[in-house]
PDB file of C-alpha atoms in Angstrom:
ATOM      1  CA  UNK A   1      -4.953 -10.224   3.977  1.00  0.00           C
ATOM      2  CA  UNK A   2      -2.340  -7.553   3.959  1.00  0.00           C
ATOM      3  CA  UNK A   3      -3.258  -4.247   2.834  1.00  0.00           C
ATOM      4  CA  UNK A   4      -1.155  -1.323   1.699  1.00  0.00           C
ATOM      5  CA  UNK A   5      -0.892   2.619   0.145  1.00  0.00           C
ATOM      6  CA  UNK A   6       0.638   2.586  -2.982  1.00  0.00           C
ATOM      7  CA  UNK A   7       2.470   6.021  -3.354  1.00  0.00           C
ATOM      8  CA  UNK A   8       2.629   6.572  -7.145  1.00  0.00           C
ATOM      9  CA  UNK A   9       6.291   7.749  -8.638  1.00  0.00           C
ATOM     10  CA  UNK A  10       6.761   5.878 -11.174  1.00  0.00           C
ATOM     11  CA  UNK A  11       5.745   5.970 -15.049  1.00  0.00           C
ATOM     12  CA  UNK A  12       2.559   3.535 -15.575  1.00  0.00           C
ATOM     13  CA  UNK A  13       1.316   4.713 -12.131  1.00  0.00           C
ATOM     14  CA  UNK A  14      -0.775   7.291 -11.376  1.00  0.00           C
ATOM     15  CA  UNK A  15      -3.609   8.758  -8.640  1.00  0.00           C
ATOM     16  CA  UNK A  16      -5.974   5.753  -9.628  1.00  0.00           C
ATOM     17  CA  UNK A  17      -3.443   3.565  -8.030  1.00  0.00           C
ATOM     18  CA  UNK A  18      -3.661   5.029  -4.709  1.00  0.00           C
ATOM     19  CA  UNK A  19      -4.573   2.765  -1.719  1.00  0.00           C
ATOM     20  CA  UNK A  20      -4.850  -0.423  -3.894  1.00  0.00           C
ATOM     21  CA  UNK A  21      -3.215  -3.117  -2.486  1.00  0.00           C
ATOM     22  CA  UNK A  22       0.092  -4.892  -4.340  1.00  0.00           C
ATOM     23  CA  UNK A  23      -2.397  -7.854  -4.694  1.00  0.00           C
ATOM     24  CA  UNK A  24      -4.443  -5.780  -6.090  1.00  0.00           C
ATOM     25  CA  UNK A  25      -2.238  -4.126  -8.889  1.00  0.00           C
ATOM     26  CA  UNK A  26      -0.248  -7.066  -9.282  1.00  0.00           C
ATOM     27  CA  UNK A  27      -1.280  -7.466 -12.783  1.00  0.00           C
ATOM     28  CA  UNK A  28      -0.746  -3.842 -14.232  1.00  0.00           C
ATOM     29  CA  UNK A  29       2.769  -3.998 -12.163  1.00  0.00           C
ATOM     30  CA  UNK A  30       3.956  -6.930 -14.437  1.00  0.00           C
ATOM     31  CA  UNK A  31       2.605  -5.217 -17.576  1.00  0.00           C
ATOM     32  CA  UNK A  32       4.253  -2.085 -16.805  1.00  0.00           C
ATOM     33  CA  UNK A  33       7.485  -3.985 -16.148  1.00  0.00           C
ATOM     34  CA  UNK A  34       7.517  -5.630 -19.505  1.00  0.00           C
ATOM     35  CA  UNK A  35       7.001  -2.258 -20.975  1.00  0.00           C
ATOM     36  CA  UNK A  36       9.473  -0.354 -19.554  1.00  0.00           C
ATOM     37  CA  UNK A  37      11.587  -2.710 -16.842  1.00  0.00           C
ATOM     38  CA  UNK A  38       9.121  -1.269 -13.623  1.00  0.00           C
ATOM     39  CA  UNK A  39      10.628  -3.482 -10.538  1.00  0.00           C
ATOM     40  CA  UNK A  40       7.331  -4.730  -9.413  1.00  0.00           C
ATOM     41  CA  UNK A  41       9.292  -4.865  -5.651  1.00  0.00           C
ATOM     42  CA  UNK A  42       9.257  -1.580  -5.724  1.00  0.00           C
ATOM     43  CA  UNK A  43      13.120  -1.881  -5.391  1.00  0.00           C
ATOM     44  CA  UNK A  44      14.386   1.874  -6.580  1.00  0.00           C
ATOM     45  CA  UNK A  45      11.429   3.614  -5.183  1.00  0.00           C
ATOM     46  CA  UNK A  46       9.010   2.888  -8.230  1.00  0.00           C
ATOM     47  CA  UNK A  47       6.587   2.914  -5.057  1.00  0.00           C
ATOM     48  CA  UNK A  48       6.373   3.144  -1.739  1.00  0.00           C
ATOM     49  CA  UNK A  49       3.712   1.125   0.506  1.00  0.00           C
ATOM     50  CA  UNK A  50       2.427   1.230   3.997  1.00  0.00           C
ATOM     51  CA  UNK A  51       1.190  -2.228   5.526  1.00  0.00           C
ATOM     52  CA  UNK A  52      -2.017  -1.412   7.388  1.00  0.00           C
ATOM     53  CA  UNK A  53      -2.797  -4.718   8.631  1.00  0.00           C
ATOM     54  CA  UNK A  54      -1.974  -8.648   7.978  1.00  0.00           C
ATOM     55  CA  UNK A  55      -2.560 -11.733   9.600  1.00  0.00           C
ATOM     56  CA  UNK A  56       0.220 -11.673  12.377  1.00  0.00           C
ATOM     57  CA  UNK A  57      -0.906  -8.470  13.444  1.00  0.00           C
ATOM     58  CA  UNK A  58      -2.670  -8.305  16.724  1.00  0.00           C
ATOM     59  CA  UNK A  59      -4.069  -4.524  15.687  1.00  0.00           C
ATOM     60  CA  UNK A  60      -4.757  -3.279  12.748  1.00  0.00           C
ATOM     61  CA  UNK A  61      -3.803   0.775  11.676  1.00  0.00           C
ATOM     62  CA  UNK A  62      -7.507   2.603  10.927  1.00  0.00           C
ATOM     63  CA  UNK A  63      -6.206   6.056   9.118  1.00  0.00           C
ATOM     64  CA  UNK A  64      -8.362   8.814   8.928  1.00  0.00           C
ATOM     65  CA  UNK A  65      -9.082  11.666   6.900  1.00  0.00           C
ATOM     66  CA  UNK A  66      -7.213   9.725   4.123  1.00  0.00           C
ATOM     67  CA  UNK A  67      -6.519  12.672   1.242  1.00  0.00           C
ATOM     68  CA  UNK A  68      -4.713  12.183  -1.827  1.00  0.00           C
ATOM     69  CA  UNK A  69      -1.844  15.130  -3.142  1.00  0.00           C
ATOM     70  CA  UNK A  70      -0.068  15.649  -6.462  1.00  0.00           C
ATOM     71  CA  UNK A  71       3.494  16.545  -5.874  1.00  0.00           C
ATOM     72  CA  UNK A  72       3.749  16.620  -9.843  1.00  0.00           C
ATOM     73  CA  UNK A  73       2.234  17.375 -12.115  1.00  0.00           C
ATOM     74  CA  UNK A  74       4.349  15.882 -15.015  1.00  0.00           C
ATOM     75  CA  UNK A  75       2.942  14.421 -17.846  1.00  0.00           C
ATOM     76  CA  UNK A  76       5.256  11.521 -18.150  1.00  0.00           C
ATOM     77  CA  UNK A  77       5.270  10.581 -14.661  1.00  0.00           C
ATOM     78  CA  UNK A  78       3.297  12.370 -12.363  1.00  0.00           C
ATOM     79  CA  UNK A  79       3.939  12.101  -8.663  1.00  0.00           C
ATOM     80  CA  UNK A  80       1.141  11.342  -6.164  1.00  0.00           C
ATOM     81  CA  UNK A  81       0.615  10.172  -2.607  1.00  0.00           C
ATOM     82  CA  UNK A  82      -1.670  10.319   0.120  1.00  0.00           C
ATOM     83  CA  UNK A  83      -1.798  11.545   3.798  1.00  0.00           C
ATOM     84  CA  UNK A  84      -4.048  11.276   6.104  1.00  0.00           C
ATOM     85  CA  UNK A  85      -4.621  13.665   9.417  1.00  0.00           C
ATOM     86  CA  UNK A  86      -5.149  10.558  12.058  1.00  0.00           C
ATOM     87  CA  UNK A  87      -4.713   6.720  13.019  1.00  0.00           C
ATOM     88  CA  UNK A  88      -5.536   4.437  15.313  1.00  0.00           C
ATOM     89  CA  UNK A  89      -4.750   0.442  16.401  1.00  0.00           C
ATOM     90  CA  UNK A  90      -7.802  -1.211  16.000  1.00  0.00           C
ATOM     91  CA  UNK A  91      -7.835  -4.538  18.307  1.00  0.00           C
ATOM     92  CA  UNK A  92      -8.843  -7.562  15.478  1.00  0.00           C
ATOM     93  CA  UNK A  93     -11.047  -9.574  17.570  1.00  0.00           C
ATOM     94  CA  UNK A  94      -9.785 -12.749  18.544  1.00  0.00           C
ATOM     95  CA  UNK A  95      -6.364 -12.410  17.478  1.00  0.00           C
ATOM     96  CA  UNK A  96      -4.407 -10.723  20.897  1.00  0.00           C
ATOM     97  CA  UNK A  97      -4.953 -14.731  22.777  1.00  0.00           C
ATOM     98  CA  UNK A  98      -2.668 -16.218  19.733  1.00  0.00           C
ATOM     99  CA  UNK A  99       0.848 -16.594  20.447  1.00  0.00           C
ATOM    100  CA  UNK A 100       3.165 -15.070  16.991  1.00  0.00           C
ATOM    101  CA  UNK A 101       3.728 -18.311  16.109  1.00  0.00           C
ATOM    102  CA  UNK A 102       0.192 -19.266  15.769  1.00  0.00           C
ATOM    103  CA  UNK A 103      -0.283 -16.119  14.090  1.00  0.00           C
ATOM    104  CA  UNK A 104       1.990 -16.814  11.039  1.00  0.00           C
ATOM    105  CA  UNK A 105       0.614 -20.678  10.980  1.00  0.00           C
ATOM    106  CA  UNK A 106      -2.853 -19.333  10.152  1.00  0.00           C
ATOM    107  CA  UNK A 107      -1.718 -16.853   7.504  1.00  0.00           C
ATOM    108  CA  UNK A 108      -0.178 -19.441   5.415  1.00  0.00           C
ATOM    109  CA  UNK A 109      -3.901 -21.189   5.425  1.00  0.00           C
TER     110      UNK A 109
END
């Protein structure tokens, strides 16, 4: 499955929200947009994501010394990321001998 860093900017989202995935938060993004119109694309930077890994990649990204900031502080809508101070490609075993095209047949399955 894909994975990805949520970076929190958005009313409704906050530091608990950090490095869930979208499948993952799927369910408070489509409360949050009935509430007040969040675009649960993330389409006008409600969020920003990193993909870390998903089935028609051959490596996956390992980040290290993950560490969460507050930018702001706001009450209303507080601004929070994360950074991290290294990554690697991690080889997924098995997957480097599959052409692309097999790649994206098995991640449909």
């Amino acid at each position: 499955t894909g994975s990805s860093g949520i970076n929190a900017e958005y009313g409704g989202l906050g530091r608990e929200h950090l490095g869930c995935t979208a499948d993952q938060l799927i369910g408070h993004f489509r409360g949050i947009n009935k509430k007040f119109g969040f675009n649960v694309c993330g389409e006008g930077g409600e969020y920003e994501s990193l993909v870390v890994d998903c089935p028609l990649f051959s490596h996956r990204l390992d980040l290290g010394g993950v560490r969460q900031v507050c930018h702001s502080a706001d009450d209303m809508a507080p601004v929070w990321y994360e950074t991290f101070e290294s990554f690697k490609l991690e080889e997924k075993p098995g997957v480097k001998e599959m052409g692309l095209g097999e790649r994206a047949a098995t991640a449909g399955s």
